[in-house]
Coordinates of C-alpha atoms in Angstrom, one line a residue:
X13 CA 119.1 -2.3 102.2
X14 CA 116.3 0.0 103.4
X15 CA 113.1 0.5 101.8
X16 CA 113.9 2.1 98.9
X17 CA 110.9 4.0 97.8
X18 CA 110.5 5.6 101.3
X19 CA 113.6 7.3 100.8
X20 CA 113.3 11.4 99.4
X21 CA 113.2 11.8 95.9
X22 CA 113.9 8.1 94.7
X23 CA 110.4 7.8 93.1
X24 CA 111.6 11.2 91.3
X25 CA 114.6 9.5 90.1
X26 CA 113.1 6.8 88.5
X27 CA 110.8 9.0 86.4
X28 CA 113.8 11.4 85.2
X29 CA 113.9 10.8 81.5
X30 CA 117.1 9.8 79.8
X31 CA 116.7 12.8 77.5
X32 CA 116.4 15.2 80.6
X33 CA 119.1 13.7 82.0
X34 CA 121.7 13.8 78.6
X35 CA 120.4 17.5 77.6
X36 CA 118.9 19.5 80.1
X37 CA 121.4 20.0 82.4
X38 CA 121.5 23.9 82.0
X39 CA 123.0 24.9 85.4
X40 CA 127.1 24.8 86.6
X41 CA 126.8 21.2 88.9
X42 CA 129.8 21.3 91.4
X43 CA 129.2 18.8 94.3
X44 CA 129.6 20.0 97.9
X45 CA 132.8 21.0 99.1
X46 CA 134.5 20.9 96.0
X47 CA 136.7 23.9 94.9
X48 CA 138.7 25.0 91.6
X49 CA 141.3 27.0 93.2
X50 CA 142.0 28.9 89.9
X51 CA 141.6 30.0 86.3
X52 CA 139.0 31.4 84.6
X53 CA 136.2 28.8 86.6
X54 CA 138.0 29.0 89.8
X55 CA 135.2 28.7 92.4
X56 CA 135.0 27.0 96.3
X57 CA 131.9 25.7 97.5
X58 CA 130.8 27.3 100.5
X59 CA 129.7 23.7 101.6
X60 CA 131.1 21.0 104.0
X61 CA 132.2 17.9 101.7
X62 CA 129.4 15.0 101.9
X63 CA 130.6 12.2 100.8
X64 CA 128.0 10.1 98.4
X65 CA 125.5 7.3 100.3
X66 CA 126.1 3.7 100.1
X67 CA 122.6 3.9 98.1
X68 CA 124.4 6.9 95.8
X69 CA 127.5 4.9 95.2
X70 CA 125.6 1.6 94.1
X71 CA 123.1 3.6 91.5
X72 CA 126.4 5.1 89.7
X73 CA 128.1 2.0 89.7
X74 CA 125.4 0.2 88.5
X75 CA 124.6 2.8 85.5
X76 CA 128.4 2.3 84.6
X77 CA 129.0 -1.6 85.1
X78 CA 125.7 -2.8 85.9
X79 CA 123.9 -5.9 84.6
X80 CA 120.3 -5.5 82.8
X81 CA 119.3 -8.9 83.3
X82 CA 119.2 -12.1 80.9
X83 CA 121.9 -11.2 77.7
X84 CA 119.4 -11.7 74.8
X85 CA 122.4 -13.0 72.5
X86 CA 122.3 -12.6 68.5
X87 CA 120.4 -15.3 68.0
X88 CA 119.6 -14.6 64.3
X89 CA 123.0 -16.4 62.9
X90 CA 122.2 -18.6 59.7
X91 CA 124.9 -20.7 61.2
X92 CA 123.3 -21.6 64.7
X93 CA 119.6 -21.4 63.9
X94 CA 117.5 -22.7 64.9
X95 CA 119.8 -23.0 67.9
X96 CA 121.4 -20.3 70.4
X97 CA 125.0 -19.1 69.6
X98 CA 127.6 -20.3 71.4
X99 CA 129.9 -17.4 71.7
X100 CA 128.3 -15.0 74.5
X101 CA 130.6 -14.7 77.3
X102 CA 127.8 -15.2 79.9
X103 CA 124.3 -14.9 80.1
X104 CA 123.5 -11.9 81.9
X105 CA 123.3 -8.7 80.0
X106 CA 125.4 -5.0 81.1
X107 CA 124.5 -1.7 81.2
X108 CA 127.6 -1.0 78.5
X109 CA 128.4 -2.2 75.0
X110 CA 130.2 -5.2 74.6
X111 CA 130.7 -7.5 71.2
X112 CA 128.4 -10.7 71.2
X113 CA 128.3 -10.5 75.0
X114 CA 131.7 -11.1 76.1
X115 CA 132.5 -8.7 79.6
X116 CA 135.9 -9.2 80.0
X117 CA 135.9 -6.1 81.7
X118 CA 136.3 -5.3 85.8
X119 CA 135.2 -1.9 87.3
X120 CA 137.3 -0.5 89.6
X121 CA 136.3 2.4 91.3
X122 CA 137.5 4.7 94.5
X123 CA 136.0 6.7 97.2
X124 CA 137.2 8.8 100.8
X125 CA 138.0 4.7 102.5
X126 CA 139.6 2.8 99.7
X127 CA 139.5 1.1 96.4
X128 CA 136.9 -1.1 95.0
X129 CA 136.6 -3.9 92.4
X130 CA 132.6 -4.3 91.0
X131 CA 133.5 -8.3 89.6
X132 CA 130.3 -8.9 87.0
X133 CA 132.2 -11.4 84.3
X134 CA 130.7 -14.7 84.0
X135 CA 127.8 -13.7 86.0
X136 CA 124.5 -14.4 85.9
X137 CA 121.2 -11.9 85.4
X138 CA 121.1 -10.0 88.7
X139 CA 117.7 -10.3 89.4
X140 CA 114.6 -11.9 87.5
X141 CA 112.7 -9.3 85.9
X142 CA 108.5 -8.9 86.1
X143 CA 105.9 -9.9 84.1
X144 CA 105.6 -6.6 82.5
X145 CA 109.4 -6.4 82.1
X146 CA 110.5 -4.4 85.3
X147 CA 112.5 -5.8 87.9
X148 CA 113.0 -4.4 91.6
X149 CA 116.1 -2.1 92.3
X150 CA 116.9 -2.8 95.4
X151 CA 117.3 -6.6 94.4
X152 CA 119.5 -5.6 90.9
X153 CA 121.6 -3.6 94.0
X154 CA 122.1 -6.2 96.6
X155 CA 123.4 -8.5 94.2
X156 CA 125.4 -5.8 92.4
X157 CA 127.0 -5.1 96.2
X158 CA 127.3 -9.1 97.0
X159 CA 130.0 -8.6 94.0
X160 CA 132.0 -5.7 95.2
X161 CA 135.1 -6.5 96.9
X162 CA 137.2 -4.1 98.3
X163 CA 141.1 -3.6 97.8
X164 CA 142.5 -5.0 101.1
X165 CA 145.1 -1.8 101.8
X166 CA 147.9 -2.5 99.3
X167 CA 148.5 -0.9 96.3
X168 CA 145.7 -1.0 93.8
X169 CA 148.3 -2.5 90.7
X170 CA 151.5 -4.6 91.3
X171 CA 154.2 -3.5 89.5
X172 CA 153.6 -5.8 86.7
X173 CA 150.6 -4.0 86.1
X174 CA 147.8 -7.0 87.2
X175 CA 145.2 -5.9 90.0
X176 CA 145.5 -6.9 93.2
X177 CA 142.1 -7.3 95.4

């Protein structure tokens, strides 16, 4: 992956506030080449379509089905202590809520070329964070790609309803 940082606006998107992001978004957002052909918000973009950059695609997956490094477990349970429990589904942690650590859950996600599968159960922490508790983006993003397969042309669900990547 290229060097992140050099690329426009990345340092800006690390230091957009959660806050800023969840309540300040004032304006009408309607991605490029997008149109509502009717109702009361009909409106076409006057844009080409751009389709989203690998680095684009990776950032929203990982802010939906990401991991967030070692899974801290509840390790306060009168019944382990002074032990670790023994019921966390694996060890590294997700950007989403989960009970006592178990991700069951697989991501599946589509774009203009196909459909993907993001495959994060049972998996370890992504990447080893820092000293002072940061870790390097474009490491948690090459191993969050190194688990993305994608669908090989049939349909995305057999008809018993099971996936098929």
């Amino acid at each position: 992956m290229e060097e992140l940082t050099s690329l426009p606006g990345f340092q800006d998107m690390l230091e957009f506030g959660l806050i800023d992001a969840l309540l300040g978004r004032r304006s009408r957002r309607f991605f490029l080449g997008a149109q509502i052909p009717d109702g009361v918000f009909a409106y076409k973009s006057r844009h080409a379509p751009v389709p989203l950059s690998e680095l684009e695609k990776l950032l929203i997956v990982a802010a939906c089905a990401g991991n967030t490094s070692w899974h801290h477990m509840i390790y306060r349970a009168q019944l382990y202590a002074p032990y670790l429990s023994n019921y966390a589904g694996a060890a590294g942690g997700r950007t989403f809520p989960s009970a006592a650590g178990f991700h069951t859950s697989m991501t599946f996600f589509t774009d203009d070329k196909g459909v993907y599968v993001l495959d994060a159960r049972n998996a370890p922490a992504f990447a080893e964070r820092e000293e002072d508790g940061s870790f390097k983006l474009d490491v948690i993003l090459d191993a969050l790609k190194s688990r993305i397969r994608k669908n090989p042309g049939r349909s995305a669900w057999t008809a018993a309803g099971s996936a098929t990547y």
